PDB file of C-alpha atoms in Angstrom:
ATOM      1  CA  UNK A1462    -101.901  19.114 -40.367  1.00 74.00           C
ATOM      2  CA  UNK A1463    -100.851  21.548 -43.113  1.00 88.00           C
ATOM      3  CA  UNK A1464     -97.254  22.701 -43.291  1.00 94.00           C
ATOM      4  CA  UNK A1465     -96.263  25.577 -41.063  1.00 97.00           C
ATOM      5  CA  UNK A1466     -95.063  28.709 -42.809  1.00 98.00           C
ATOM      6  CA  UNK A1467     -91.668  29.801 -41.473  1.00 98.00           C
ATOM      7  CA  UNK A1468     -90.661  33.348 -42.454  1.00 98.00           C
ATOM      8  CA  UNK A1469     -86.927  33.974 -42.190  1.00 98.00           C
ATOM      9  CA  UNK A1470     -85.940  37.626 -42.070  1.00 98.00           C
ATOM     10  CA  UNK A1471     -82.918  38.546 -44.192  1.00 98.00           C
ATOM     11  CA  UNK A1472     -80.924  41.631 -43.216  1.00 97.00           C
ATOM     12  CA  UNK A1473     -77.807  42.833 -44.976  1.00 96.00           C
ATOM     13  CA  UNK A1474     -75.174  40.809 -43.117  1.00 96.00           C
ATOM     14  CA  UNK A1475     -77.406  37.899 -42.070  1.00 97.00           C
ATOM     15  CA  UNK A1476     -75.451  34.692 -42.667  1.00 96.00           C
ATOM     16  CA  UNK A1477     -77.490  31.950 -41.008  1.00 97.00           C
ATOM     17  CA  UNK A1478     -80.630  32.679 -43.014  1.00 97.00           C
ATOM     18  CA  UNK A1479     -79.983  29.819 -45.449  1.00 98.00           C
ATOM     19  CA  UNK A1480     -79.209  27.409 -42.609  1.00 98.00           C
ATOM     20  CA  UNK A1481     -82.512  28.332 -40.952  1.00 98.00           C
ATOM     21  CA  UNK A1482     -84.342  27.916 -44.292  1.00 98.00           C
ATOM     22  CA  UNK A1483     -82.672  24.531 -44.841  1.00 98.00           C
ATOM     23  CA  UNK A1484     -83.497  23.343 -41.331  1.00 98.00           C
ATOM     24  CA  UNK A1485     -87.143  24.471 -41.384  1.00 98.00           C
ATOM     25  CA  UNK A1486     -87.783  23.611 -45.041  1.00 98.00           C
ATOM     26  CA  UNK A1487     -85.605  20.732 -46.208  1.00 97.00           C
ATOM     27  CA  UNK A1488     -85.024  18.937 -42.890  1.00 97.00           C
ATOM     28  CA  UNK A1489     -88.283  19.582 -41.040  1.00 97.00           C
ATOM     29  CA  UNK A1490     -90.370  19.547 -44.220  1.00 97.00           C
ATOM     30  CA  UNK A1491     -92.190  22.792 -43.525  1.00 98.00           C
ATOM     31  CA  UNK A1492     -92.840  25.739 -45.831  1.00 98.00           C
ATOM     32  CA  UNK A1493     -89.851  28.080 -45.444  1.00 98.00           C
ATOM     33  CA  UNK A1494     -89.545  31.464 -47.102  1.00 98.00           C
ATOM     34  CA  UNK A1495     -87.161  34.393 -46.947  1.00 98.00           C
ATOM     35  CA  UNK A1496     -88.479  37.848 -46.055  1.00 98.00           C
ATOM     36  CA  UNK A1497     -86.315  40.789 -47.088  1.00 98.00           C
ATOM     37  CA  UNK A1498     -85.812  43.342 -44.311  1.00 97.00           C
ATOM     38  CA  UNK A1499     -87.087  46.159 -46.554  1.00 97.00           C
ATOM     39  CA  UNK A1500     -90.486  44.473 -46.872  1.00 97.00           C
ATOM     40  CA  UNK A1501     -93.139  46.005 -44.664  1.00 96.00           C
ATOM     41  CA  UNK A1502     -95.281  42.896 -44.177  1.00 97.00           C
ATOM     42  CA  UNK A1503     -94.583  39.373 -42.935  1.00 98.00           C
ATOM     43  CA  UNK A1504     -97.486  38.074 -44.986  1.00 97.00           C
ATOM     44  CA  UNK A1505     -99.293  34.995 -43.688  1.00 96.00           C
ATOM     45  CA  UNK A1506     -96.403  33.324 -41.871  1.00 97.00           C
ATOM     46  CA  UNK A1507     -96.974  31.224 -38.742  1.00 97.00           C
ATOM     47  CA  UNK A1508     -93.465  31.514 -37.329  1.00 98.00           C
ATOM     48  CA  UNK A1509     -90.841  34.244 -37.702  1.00 98.00           C
ATOM     49  CA  UNK A1510     -87.150  33.372 -37.461  1.00 98.00           C
ATOM     50  CA  UNK A1511     -84.658  36.186 -36.998  1.00 98.00           C
ATOM     51  CA  UNK A1512     -81.467  34.419 -38.006  1.00 98.00           C
ATOM     52  CA  UNK A1513     -77.861  34.764 -36.952  1.00 97.00           C
ATOM     53  CA  UNK A1514     -75.201  36.791 -38.653  1.00 97.00           C
ATOM     54  CA  UNK A1515     -73.844  40.294 -38.499  1.00 96.00           C
ATOM     55  CA  UNK A1516     -76.741  42.521 -39.533  1.00 95.00           C
ATOM     56  CA  UNK A1517     -75.423  45.889 -40.664  1.00 94.00           C
ATOM     57  CA  UNK A1518     -71.905  44.729 -39.808  1.00 94.00           C
ATOM     58  CA  UNK A1519     -72.720  44.966 -36.081  1.00 94.00           C
ATOM     59  CA  UNK A1520     -72.217  48.733 -36.493  1.00 94.00           C
ATOM     60  CA  UNK A1521     -72.769  50.765 -33.294  1.00 94.00           C
ATOM     61  CA  UNK A1522     -73.978  47.700 -31.340  1.00 95.00           C
ATOM     62  CA  UNK A1523     -75.053  44.222 -32.419  1.00 95.00           C
ATOM     63  CA  UNK A1524     -78.629  44.493 -33.657  1.00 95.00           C
ATOM     64  CA  UNK A1525     -78.886  48.237 -33.018  1.00 95.00           C
ATOM     65  CA  UNK A1526     -79.470  49.229 -36.649  1.00 94.00           C
ATOM     66  CA  UNK A1527     -81.431  46.156 -37.751  1.00 95.00           C
ATOM     67  CA  UNK A1528     -84.270  47.020 -35.442  1.00 91.00           C
ATOM     68  CA  UNK A1529     -85.034  50.077 -37.584  1.00 92.00           C
ATOM     69  CA  UNK A1530     -85.514  47.974 -40.733  1.00 95.00           C
ATOM     70  CA  UNK A1531     -89.056  48.342 -42.106  1.00 96.00           C
ATOM     71  CA  UNK A1532     -89.942  44.676 -41.466  1.00 97.00           C
ATOM     72  CA  UNK A1533     -89.287  45.043 -37.732  1.00 97.00           C
ATOM     73  CA  UNK A1534     -92.463  47.116 -37.311  1.00 97.00           C
ATOM     74  CA  UNK A1535     -94.449  44.133 -38.500  1.00 98.00           C
ATOM     75  CA  UNK A1536     -92.385  41.733 -36.371  1.00 98.00           C
ATOM     76  CA  UNK A1537     -93.259  43.849 -33.297  1.00 97.00           C
ATOM     77  CA  UNK A1538     -96.939  43.805 -34.335  1.00 97.00           C
ATOM     78  CA  UNK A1539     -96.818  40.035 -34.951  1.00 98.00           C
ATOM     79  CA  UNK A1540     -95.163  39.413 -31.568  1.00 98.00           C
ATOM     80  CA  UNK A1541     -97.701  41.677 -29.875  1.00 97.00           C
ATOM     81  CA  UNK A1542    -100.507  39.531 -31.274  1.00 97.00           C
ATOM     82  CA  UNK A1543     -98.926  36.408 -29.811  1.00 97.00           C
ATOM     83  CA  UNK A1544     -97.143  35.249 -32.966  1.00 97.00           C
ATOM     84  CA  UNK A1545     -94.237  32.838 -32.559  1.00 98.00           C
ATOM     85  CA  UNK A1546     -90.871  34.595 -32.962  1.00 98.00           C
ATOM     86  CA  UNK A1547     -87.524  32.804 -32.680  1.00 98.00           C
ATOM     87  CA  UNK A1548     -84.360  34.921 -32.566  1.00 98.00           C
ATOM     88  CA  UNK A1549     -81.088  33.044 -32.925  1.00 98.00           C
ATOM     89  CA  UNK A1550     -77.722  34.604 -32.070  1.00 98.00           C
ATOM     90  CA  UNK A1551     -77.763  37.974 -33.866  1.00 98.00           C
ATOM     91  CA  UNK A1552     -81.545  37.500 -33.923  1.00 98.00           C
ATOM     92  CA  UNK A1553     -81.513  37.397 -30.103  1.00 98.00           C
ATOM     93  CA  UNK A1554     -79.448  40.596 -30.068  1.00 98.00           C
ATOM     94  CA  UNK A1555     -81.919  42.259 -32.447  1.00 97.00           C
ATOM     95  CA  UNK A1556     -84.874  41.224 -30.249  1.00 98.00           C
ATOM     96  CA  UNK A1557     -83.290  42.813 -27.164  1.00 97.00           C
ATOM     97  CA  UNK A1558     -82.514  46.003 -29.104  1.00 96.00           C
ATOM     98  CA  UNK A1559     -86.099  46.077 -30.374  1.00 96.00           C
ATOM     99  CA  UNK A1560     -87.379  45.796 -26.799  1.00 96.00           C
ATOM    100  CA  UNK A1561     -89.117  42.453 -27.425  1.00 98.00           C
ATOM    101  CA  UNK A1562     -86.851  40.734 -24.894  1.00 98.00           C
ATOM    102  CA  UNK A1563     -85.300  42.206 -21.725  1.00 98.00           C
ATOM    103  CA  UNK A1564     -81.582  42.643 -21.070  1.00 97.00           C
ATOM    104  CA  UNK A1565     -78.751  42.778 -23.545  1.00 97.00           C
ATOM    105  CA  UNK A1566     -75.790  40.798 -24.868  1.00 97.00           C
ATOM    106  CA  UNK A1567     -72.370  42.126 -23.894  1.00 96.00           C
ATOM    107  CA  UNK A1568     -68.980  41.287 -25.370  1.00 94.00           C
ATOM    108  CA  UNK A1569     -67.837  37.785 -24.345  1.00 96.00           C
ATOM    109  CA  UNK A1570     -65.938  37.962 -21.066  1.00 93.00           C
ATOM    110  CA  UNK A1571     -62.947  36.327 -22.814  1.00 93.00           C
ATOM    111  CA  UNK A1572     -63.084  39.011 -25.552  1.00 92.00           C
ATOM    112  CA  UNK A1573     -62.814  36.114 -27.999  1.00 95.00           C
ATOM    113  CA  UNK A1574     -65.223  34.931 -30.660  1.00 97.00           C
ATOM    114  CA  UNK A1575     -66.265  31.458 -29.515  1.00 98.00           C
ATOM    115  CA  UNK A1576     -67.292  28.807 -32.048  1.00 98.00           C
ATOM    116  CA  UNK A1577     -67.925  25.348 -30.591  1.00 97.00           C
ATOM    117  CA  UNK A1578     -70.570  22.904 -29.428  1.00 98.00           C
ATOM    118  CA  UNK A1579     -71.995  23.663 -26.005  1.00 98.00           C
ATOM    119  CA  UNK A1580     -74.447  21.854 -23.752  1.00 98.00           C
ATOM    120  CA  UNK A1581     -77.740  23.445 -22.825  1.00 98.00           C
ATOM    121  CA  UNK A1582     -79.940  22.545 -19.923  1.00 98.00           C
ATOM    122  CA  UNK A1583     -83.634  22.861 -20.721  1.00 98.00           C
ATOM    123  CA  UNK A1584     -84.806  24.855 -17.707  1.00 97.00           C
ATOM    124  CA  UNK A1585     -88.363  25.243 -18.903  1.00 97.00           C
ATOM    125  CA  UNK A1586     -89.923  22.593 -21.121  1.00 96.00           C
ATOM    126  CA  UNK A1587     -93.334  24.196 -20.860  1.00 96.00           C
ATOM    127  CA  UNK A1588     -92.846  26.717 -23.673  1.00 97.00           C
ATOM    128  CA  UNK A1589     -93.844  26.515 -27.307  1.00 97.00           C
ATOM    129  CA  UNK A1590     -90.127  26.286 -28.165  1.00 98.00           C
ATOM    130  CA  UNK A1591     -89.252  23.431 -25.800  1.00 98.00           C
ATOM    131  CA  UNK A1592     -92.418  21.317 -25.521  1.00 96.00           C
ATOM    132  CA  UNK A1593     -90.664  18.424 -27.269  1.00 96.00           C
ATOM    133  CA  UNK A1594     -87.711  18.541 -24.841  1.00 96.00           C
ATOM    134  CA  UNK A1595     -87.391  16.684 -21.569  1.00 93.00           C
ATOM    135  CA  UNK A1596     -87.574  18.972 -18.534  1.00 90.00           C
ATOM    136  CA  UNK A1597     -84.042  19.258 -17.207  1.00 93.00           C
ATOM    137  CA  UNK A1598     -82.750  17.492 -20.303  1.00 96.00           C
ATOM    138  CA  UNK A1599     -79.495  18.444 -22.006  1.00 98.00           C
ATOM    139  CA  UNK A1600     -79.089  19.465 -25.656  1.00 98.00           C
ATOM    140  CA  UNK A1601     -75.831  19.761 -27.557  1.00 98.00           C
ATOM    141  CA  UNK A1602     -75.997  22.815 -29.821  1.00 98.00           C
ATOM    142  CA  UNK A1603     -73.225  24.898 -31.404  1.00 98.00           C
ATOM    143  CA  UNK A1604     -72.544  28.540 -30.593  1.00 98.00           C
ATOM    144  CA  UNK A1605     -70.652  31.057 -32.734  1.00 98.00           C
ATOM    145  CA  UNK A1606     -70.545  34.564 -31.322  1.00 98.00           C
ATOM    146  CA  UNK A1607     -68.398  37.354 -29.940  1.00 97.00           C
ATOM    147  CA  UNK A1608     -71.180  39.133 -28.045  1.00 97.00           C
ATOM    148  CA  UNK A1609     -73.231  36.553 -26.197  1.00 97.00           C
ATOM    149  CA  UNK A1610     -72.657  37.559 -22.597  1.00 97.00           C
ATOM    150  CA  UNK A1611     -76.215  37.952 -21.323  1.00 98.00           C
ATOM    151  CA  UNK A1612     -76.741  40.835 -18.927  1.00 97.00           C
ATOM    152  CA  UNK A1613     -79.818  42.285 -17.227  1.00 96.00           C
ATOM    153  CA  UNK A1614     -80.256  44.368 -14.095  1.00 94.00           C
ATOM    154  CA  UNK A1615     -80.951  42.541 -10.825  1.00 95.00           C
ATOM    155  CA  UNK A1616     -84.682  43.260 -10.891  1.00 96.00           C
ATOM    156  CA  UNK A1617     -85.113  41.988 -14.452  1.00 97.00           C
ATOM    157  CA  UNK A1618     -83.092  38.883 -13.712  1.00 97.00           C
ATOM    158  CA  UNK A1619     -85.112  38.105 -10.605  1.00 97.00           C
ATOM    159  CA  UNK A1620     -88.279  38.386 -12.692  1.00 97.00           C
ATOM    160  CA  UNK A1621     -86.866  36.061 -15.360  1.00 98.00           C
ATOM    161  CA  UNK A1622     -85.912  33.514 -12.705  1.00 97.00           C
ATOM    162  CA  UNK A1623     -89.225  33.659 -10.831  1.00 97.00           C
ATOM    163  CA  UNK A1624     -91.373  33.329 -13.906  1.00 97.00           C
ATOM    164  CA  UNK A1625     -89.421  30.543 -15.562  1.00 96.00           C
ATOM    165  CA  UNK A1626     -88.474  32.766 -18.486  1.00 98.00           C
ATOM    166  CA  UNK A1627     -84.938  31.414 -18.531  1.00 98.00           C
ATOM    167  CA  UNK A1628     -85.348  28.582 -21.000  1.00 98.00           C
ATOM    168  CA  UNK A1629     -81.752  27.434 -21.552  1.00 98.00           C
ATOM    169  CA  UNK A1630     -78.586  27.596 -19.470  1.00 98.00           C
ATOM    170  CA  UNK A1631     -75.077  26.574 -20.463  1.00 98.00           C
ATOM    171  CA  UNK A1632     -74.198  23.393 -18.605  1.00 98.00           C
ATOM    172  CA  UNK A1633     -71.741  20.524 -18.435  1.00 98.00           C
ATOM    173  CA  UNK A1634     -72.461  17.394 -20.554  1.00 97.00           C
ATOM    174  CA  UNK A1635     -74.064  15.963 -17.404  1.00 96.00           C
ATOM    175  CA  UNK A1636     -76.343  18.962 -16.941  1.00 97.00           C
ATOM    176  CA  UNK A1637     -74.565  20.815 -14.147  1.00 97.00           C
ATOM    177  CA  UNK A1638     -74.618  24.594 -14.287  1.00 98.00           C
ATOM    178  CA  UNK A1639     -70.951  25.435 -13.737  1.00 98.00           C
ATOM    179  CA  UNK A1640     -68.669  28.378 -14.428  1.00 97.00           C
ATOM    180  CA  UNK A1641     -66.521  26.131 -16.664  1.00 97.00           C
ATOM    181  CA  UNK A1642     -69.543  25.381 -18.829  1.00 98.00           C
ATOM    182  CA  UNK A1643     -70.219  29.080 -19.357  1.00 98.00           C
ATOM    183  CA  UNK A1644     -68.618  30.031 -22.700  1.00 98.00           C
ATOM    184  CA  UNK A1645     -69.140  33.792 -22.592  1.00 98.00           C
ATOM    185  CA  UNK A1646     -69.652  35.045 -19.039  1.00 96.00           C
ATOM    186  CA  UNK A1647     -73.462  35.221 -19.184  1.00 97.00           C
ATOM    187  CA  UNK A1648     -75.134  35.942 -15.857  1.00 96.00           C
ATOM    188  CA  UNK A1649     -76.540  32.715 -14.403  1.00 97.00           C
ATOM    189  CA  UNK A1650     -75.225  30.819 -17.478  1.00 98.00           C
ATOM    190  CA  UNK A1651     -78.230  32.163 -19.392  1.00 98.00           C
ATOM    191  CA  UNK A1652     -78.278  30.955 -23.013  1.00 98.00           C
ATOM    192  CA  UNK A1653     -81.910  31.629 -23.951  1.00 98.00           C
ATOM    193  CA  UNK A1654     -84.970  33.442 -22.588  1.00 98.00           C
ATOM    194  CA  UNK A1655     -88.626  33.960 -23.466  1.00 98.00           C
ATOM    195  CA  UNK A1656     -90.724  37.085 -23.084  1.00 98.00           C
ATOM    196  CA  UNK A1657     -93.543  37.414 -20.539  1.00 97.00           C
ATOM    197  CA  UNK A1658     -96.164  36.113 -22.943  1.00 97.00           C
ATOM    198  CA  UNK A1659     -93.953  33.174 -23.864  1.00 97.00           C
ATOM    199  CA  UNK A1660     -94.220  33.663 -27.624  1.00 98.00           C
ATOM    200  CA  UNK A1661     -90.815  35.246 -28.285  1.00 98.00           C
ATOM    201  CA  UNK A1662     -87.627  33.242 -27.697  1.00 98.00           C
ATOM    202  CA  UNK A1663     -84.078  34.536 -27.996  1.00 98.00           C
ATOM    203  CA  UNK A1664     -81.134  32.159 -27.813  1.00 98.00           C
ATOM    204  CA  UNK A1665     -77.438  32.508 -28.611  1.00 98.00           C
ATOM    205  CA  UNK A1666     -76.861  28.854 -29.655  1.00 98.00           C
ATOM    206  CA  UNK A1667     -77.767  27.773 -33.188  1.00 98.00           C
ATOM    207  CA  UNK A1668     -80.357  24.957 -33.278  1.00 98.00           C
ATOM    208  CA  UNK A1669     -80.545  25.232 -37.087  1.00 98.00           C
ATOM    209  CA  UNK A1670     -76.931  24.070 -37.271  1.00 97.00           C
ATOM    210  CA  UNK A1671     -77.747  20.861 -35.420  1.00 98.00           C
ATOM    211  CA  UNK A1672     -80.622  19.512 -37.508  1.00 97.00           C
ATOM    212  CA  UNK A1673     -79.215  17.582 -40.458  1.00 97.00           C
ATOM    213  CA  UNK A1674     -78.425  13.949 -39.463  1.00 97.00           C
ATOM    214  CA  UNK A1675     -75.410  14.023 -41.781  1.00 97.00           C
ATOM    215  CA  UNK A1676     -73.782  16.431 -39.318  1.00 94.00           C
ATOM    216  CA  UNK A1677     -74.003  13.845 -36.551  1.00 95.00           C
ATOM    217  CA  UNK A1678     -76.185  15.865 -34.201  1.00 97.00           C
ATOM    218  CA  UNK A1679     -79.908  16.486 -34.494  1.00 97.00           C
ATOM    219  CA  UNK A1680     -80.565  18.034 -31.074  1.00 98.00           C
ATOM    220  CA  UNK A1681     -81.560  21.301 -32.768  1.00 98.00           C
ATOM    221  CA  UNK A1682     -84.561  19.558 -34.313  1.00 98.00           C
ATOM    222  CA  UNK A1683     -86.101  19.531 -30.809  1.00 98.00           C
ATOM    223  CA  UNK A1684     -86.668  23.269 -31.033  1.00 98.00           C
ATOM    224  CA  UNK A1685     -88.337  23.016 -34.438  1.00 98.00           C
ATOM    225  CA  UNK A1686     -90.384  19.973 -33.359  1.00 97.00           C
ATOM    226  CA  UNK A1687     -91.498  21.861 -30.251  1.00 97.00           C
ATOM    227  CA  UNK A1688     -92.677  24.821 -32.316  1.00 97.00           C
ATOM    228  CA  UNK A1689     -94.487  22.496 -34.735  1.00 97.00           C
ATOM    229  CA  UNK A1690     -96.036  20.628 -31.793  1.00 95.00           C
ATOM    230  CA  UNK A1691     -97.298  23.865 -30.275  1.00 95.00           C
ATOM    231  CA  UNK A1692     -99.340  24.505 -33.412  1.00 93.00           C
ATOM    232  CA  UNK A1693    -100.845  21.009 -33.272  1.00 86.00           C
ATOM    233  CA  UNK A1694    -101.940  21.744 -29.687  1.00 75.00           C
ATOM    234  CA  UNK A1695    -103.388  25.078 -30.739  1.00 75.00           C
ATOM    235  CA  UNK A1696    -105.323  23.352 -33.510  1.00 75.00           C
ATOM    236  CA  UNK A1697    -106.698  20.690 -31.165  1.00 78.00           C
ATOM    237  CA  UNK A1698    -107.763  23.328 -28.642  1.00 77.00           C
ATOM    238  CA  UNK A1699    -109.369  25.313 -31.449  1.00 76.00           C
ATOM    239  CA  UNK A1700    -111.306  22.265 -32.672  1.00 77.00           C
ATOM    240  CA  UNK A1701    -112.495  21.394 -29.167  1.00 76.00           C
ATOM    241  CA  UNK A1702    -113.764  24.866 -28.384  1.00 66.00           C
TER     242      UNK A1702
ATOM    243  CA  UNK B 540     -75.242  75.448 -36.022  1.00 95.00           C
ATOM    244  CA  UNK B 541     -74.007  73.262 -33.150  1.00 97.00           C
ATOM    245  CA  UNK B 542     -71.438  70.487 -32.991  1.00 97.00           C
ATOM    246  CA  UNK B 543     -72.260  67.576 -30.653  1.00 97.00           C
ATOM    247  CA  UNK B 544     -69.560  65.346 -29.223  1.00 98.00           C
ATOM    248  CA  UNK B 545     -70.909  62.237 -27.537  1.00 98.00           C
ATOM    249  CA  UNK B 546     -69.122  59.716 -25.354  1.00 97.00           C
ATOM    250  CA  UNK B 547     -70.765  56.348 -24.723  1.00 97.00           C
ATOM    251  CA  UNK B 548     -69.298  54.094 -22.041  1.00 95.00           C
ATOM    252  CA  UNK B 549     -70.318  50.879 -20.350  1.00 93.00           C
ATOM    253  CA  UNK B 550     -72.131  51.590 -17.095  1.00 93.00           C
ATOM    254  CA  UNK B 551     -69.772  51.489 -14.137  1.00 90.00           C
ATOM    255  CA  UNK B 552     -71.647  48.496 -12.685  1.00 88.00           C
ATOM    256  CA  UNK B 553     -70.688  46.449 -15.752  1.00 91.00           C
ATOM    257  CA  UNK B 554     -67.323  44.758 -16.041  1.00 87.00           C
ATOM    258  CA  UNK B 555     -65.426  46.091 -19.057  1.00 90.00           C
ATOM    259  CA  UNK B 556     -63.117  43.254 -20.152  1.00 88.00           C
ATOM    260  CA  UNK B 557     -61.706  45.355 -23.007  1.00 90.00           C
ATOM    261  CA  UNK B 558     -60.753  48.084 -20.558  1.00 93.00           C
ATOM    262  CA  UNK B 559     -59.174  45.465 -18.285  1.00 92.00           C
ATOM    263  CA  UNK B 560     -57.117  44.051 -21.180  1.00 92.00           C
ATOM    264  CA  UNK B 561     -55.911  47.517 -22.191  1.00 95.00           C
ATOM    265  CA  UNK B 562     -55.113  48.362 -18.568  1.00 96.00           C
ATOM    266  CA  UNK B 563     -52.991  45.236 -18.436  1.00 95.00           C
ATOM    267  CA  UNK B 564     -51.138  46.422 -21.574  1.00 96.00           C
ATOM    268  CA  UNK B 565     -50.535  49.860 -20.058  1.00 97.00           C
ATOM    269  CA  UNK B 566     -49.173  48.287 -16.898  1.00 97.00           C
ATOM    270  CA  UNK B 567     -46.868  46.099 -19.018  1.00 96.00           C
ATOM    271  CA  UNK B 568     -45.427  49.327 -20.435  1.00 97.00           C
ATOM    272  CA  UNK B 569     -44.525  50.374 -16.928  1.00 97.00           C
ATOM    273  CA  UNK B 570     -47.238  52.985 -16.370  1.00 97.00           C
ATOM    274  CA  UNK B 571     -48.493  51.259 -13.271  1.00 96.00           C
ATOM    275  CA  UNK B 572     -50.149  54.331 -11.759  1.00 97.00           C
ATOM    276  CA  UNK B 573     -52.807  54.291 -14.522  1.00 97.00           C
ATOM    277  CA  UNK B 574     -55.945  52.522 -13.351  1.00 96.00           C
ATOM    278  CA  UNK B 575     -59.690  52.061 -14.000  1.00 94.00           C
ATOM    279  CA  UNK B 576     -59.360  51.972 -17.804  1.00 95.00           C
ATOM    280  CA  UNK B 577     -62.728  52.008 -19.566  1.00 93.00           C
ATOM    281  CA  UNK B 578     -63.296  51.649 -23.306  1.00 94.00           C
ATOM    282  CA  UNK B 579     -66.149  53.559 -24.898  1.00 95.00           C
ATOM    283  CA  UNK B 580     -67.355  55.035 -28.162  1.00 96.00           C
ATOM    284  CA  UNK B 581     -66.990  58.536 -29.505  1.00 97.00           C
ATOM    285  CA  UNK B 582     -69.649  59.913 -31.830  1.00 97.00           C
ATOM    286  CA  UNK B 583     -69.894  63.435 -33.247  1.00 97.00           C
ATOM    287  CA  UNK B 584     -72.272  65.294 -35.516  1.00 97.00           C
ATOM    288  CA  UNK B 585     -73.542  68.741 -36.398  1.00 96.00           C
ATOM    289  CA  UNK B 586     -77.054  69.899 -35.570  1.00 97.00           C
ATOM    290  CA  UNK B 587     -78.433  72.375 -38.029  1.00 96.00           C
ATOM    291  CA  UNK B 588     -80.182  74.824 -35.713  1.00 96.00           C
ATOM    292  CA  UNK B 589     -79.460  78.177 -34.114  1.00 96.00           C
ATOM    293  CA  UNK B 590     -81.248  77.249 -30.872  1.00 97.00           C
ATOM    294  CA  UNK B 591     -79.070  75.548 -28.271  1.00 97.00           C
ATOM    295  CA  UNK B 592     -82.105  74.001 -26.547  1.00 97.00           C
ATOM    296  CA  UNK B 593     -83.072  72.312 -29.821  1.00 97.00           C
ATOM    297  CA  UNK B 594     -79.519  71.017 -30.361  1.00 98.00           C
ATOM    298  CA  UNK B 595     -79.554  69.638 -26.830  1.00 98.00           C
ATOM    299  CA  UNK B 596     -82.980  68.076 -27.277  1.00 98.00           C
ATOM    300  CA  UNK B 597     -82.186  66.194 -30.499  1.00 98.00           C
ATOM    301  CA  UNK B 598     -78.761  65.058 -29.276  1.00 98.00           C
ATOM    302  CA  UNK B 599     -80.369  63.705 -26.125  1.00 98.00           C
ATOM    303  CA  UNK B 600     -83.080  61.982 -28.163  1.00 97.00           C
ATOM    304  CA  UNK B 601     -80.527  60.388 -30.526  1.00 97.00           C
ATOM    305  CA  UNK B 602     -78.532  59.116 -27.533  1.00 97.00           C
ATOM    306  CA  UNK B 603     -81.561  57.714 -25.784  1.00 95.00           C
ATOM    307  CA  UNK B 604     -83.167  56.092 -28.814  1.00 94.00           C
ATOM    308  CA  UNK B 605     -80.144  54.798 -30.695  1.00 95.00           C
ATOM    309  CA  UNK B 606     -76.593  55.775 -29.798  1.00 97.00           C
ATOM    310  CA  UNK B 607     -76.559  54.286 -26.296  1.00 97.00           C
ATOM    311  CA  UNK B 608     -78.347  51.239 -24.927  1.00 96.00           C
ATOM    312  CA  UNK B 609     -79.523  52.261 -21.436  1.00 93.00           C
ATOM    313  CA  UNK B 610     -79.382  48.649 -20.231  1.00 93.00           C
ATOM    314  CA  UNK B 611     -75.596  48.653 -20.439  1.00 94.00           C
ATOM    315  CA  UNK B 612     -74.356  52.104 -21.385  1.00 96.00           C
ATOM    316  CA  UNK B 613     -74.172  55.682 -20.103  1.00 96.00           C
ATOM    317  CA  UNK B 614     -73.567  58.712 -22.284  1.00 97.00           C
ATOM    318  CA  UNK B 615     -72.379  62.289 -21.928  1.00 97.00           C
ATOM    319  CA  UNK B 616     -72.173  64.991 -24.567  1.00 98.00           C
ATOM    320  CA  UNK B 617     -70.939  68.504 -25.161  1.00 98.00           C
ATOM    321  CA  UNK B 618     -72.291  71.127 -27.560  1.00 97.00           C
ATOM    322  CA  UNK B 619     -70.222  73.757 -29.296  1.00 96.00           C
ATOM    323  CA  UNK B 620     -71.599  76.617 -31.395  1.00 96.00           C
ATOM    324  CA  UNK B 621     -69.969  76.561 -34.833  1.00 95.00           C
ATOM    325  CA  UNK B 622     -70.134  78.715 -37.974  1.00 92.00           C
ATOM    326  CA  UNK B 623     -69.598  75.942 -40.533  1.00 89.00           C
ATOM    327  CA  UNK B 624     -69.654  72.127 -40.487  1.00 89.00           C
ATOM    328  CA  UNK B 625     -66.627  70.636 -38.746  1.00 80.00           C
ATOM    329  CA  UNK B 626     -66.043  67.701 -41.083  1.00 81.00           C
ATOM    330  CA  UNK B 627     -67.879  68.637 -44.301  1.00 74.00           C
TER     331      UNK B 627
END
């Protein structure tokens, strides 16, 4: 199978763009490229990563200004056509501001910036982002954010729960969903969600920071392997039909 | 010309931990009859029009589309007729 083309959007203030490039390109061996936010076209990419950081200095609200960058029009088009979009940390915030994912990310309940490894329970392993994960399995992935407190109104949350759109929840090392394991006050310990069509994932934890074996933790590779696996499945289905 | 003053606050249904922390500080100063502290944002700008309806319309549109996120925030604003820009 040919290499997948990962397009990593770079906003002024993005600071995990190089980590995402390194993870997708150097570690996973795929074709990774940066896409400047002023560009109007994604080109022929297969996967879009909206990386972490502080786009536009988090002015007004996290992600509020980034969504007006010219490239976001094409990201919305790409997502609308079923393209795979992964928003990490600030990328998740941008996706909610752009209306591609429901809800929003509030200030951490502790009011503190939290930077540490957390444990994530894979609540739905039947997505293109988690196909290589065990259902109910636990991943150790770092977080680094001040505004990661997921909030949505009761109706939206009920819909997320019913449809299995909650992909990751903060949990204990043993996989229990507890208040102690919740680093930021997120409703229902929500750490990551997908949209209705299942092609757009937003997550606060940073899988790209847990890919290089030299760092002692490669759990983040699961997300990349899942995405790569989803394209293999698509190709097989295409060849059969 | 009109001057818009906009206040954006977290919706009352949402816990405001910053407000809580500040309230705690106020109470530490002895002003214990102050309660329900909420932290918000203040935004102001001029609207270059002579029609109040137009000033109201664009201020509302700016609030809805950018300045406030309806998922978590409410906004209010006031309009004042002015002769020259307030901060130019």
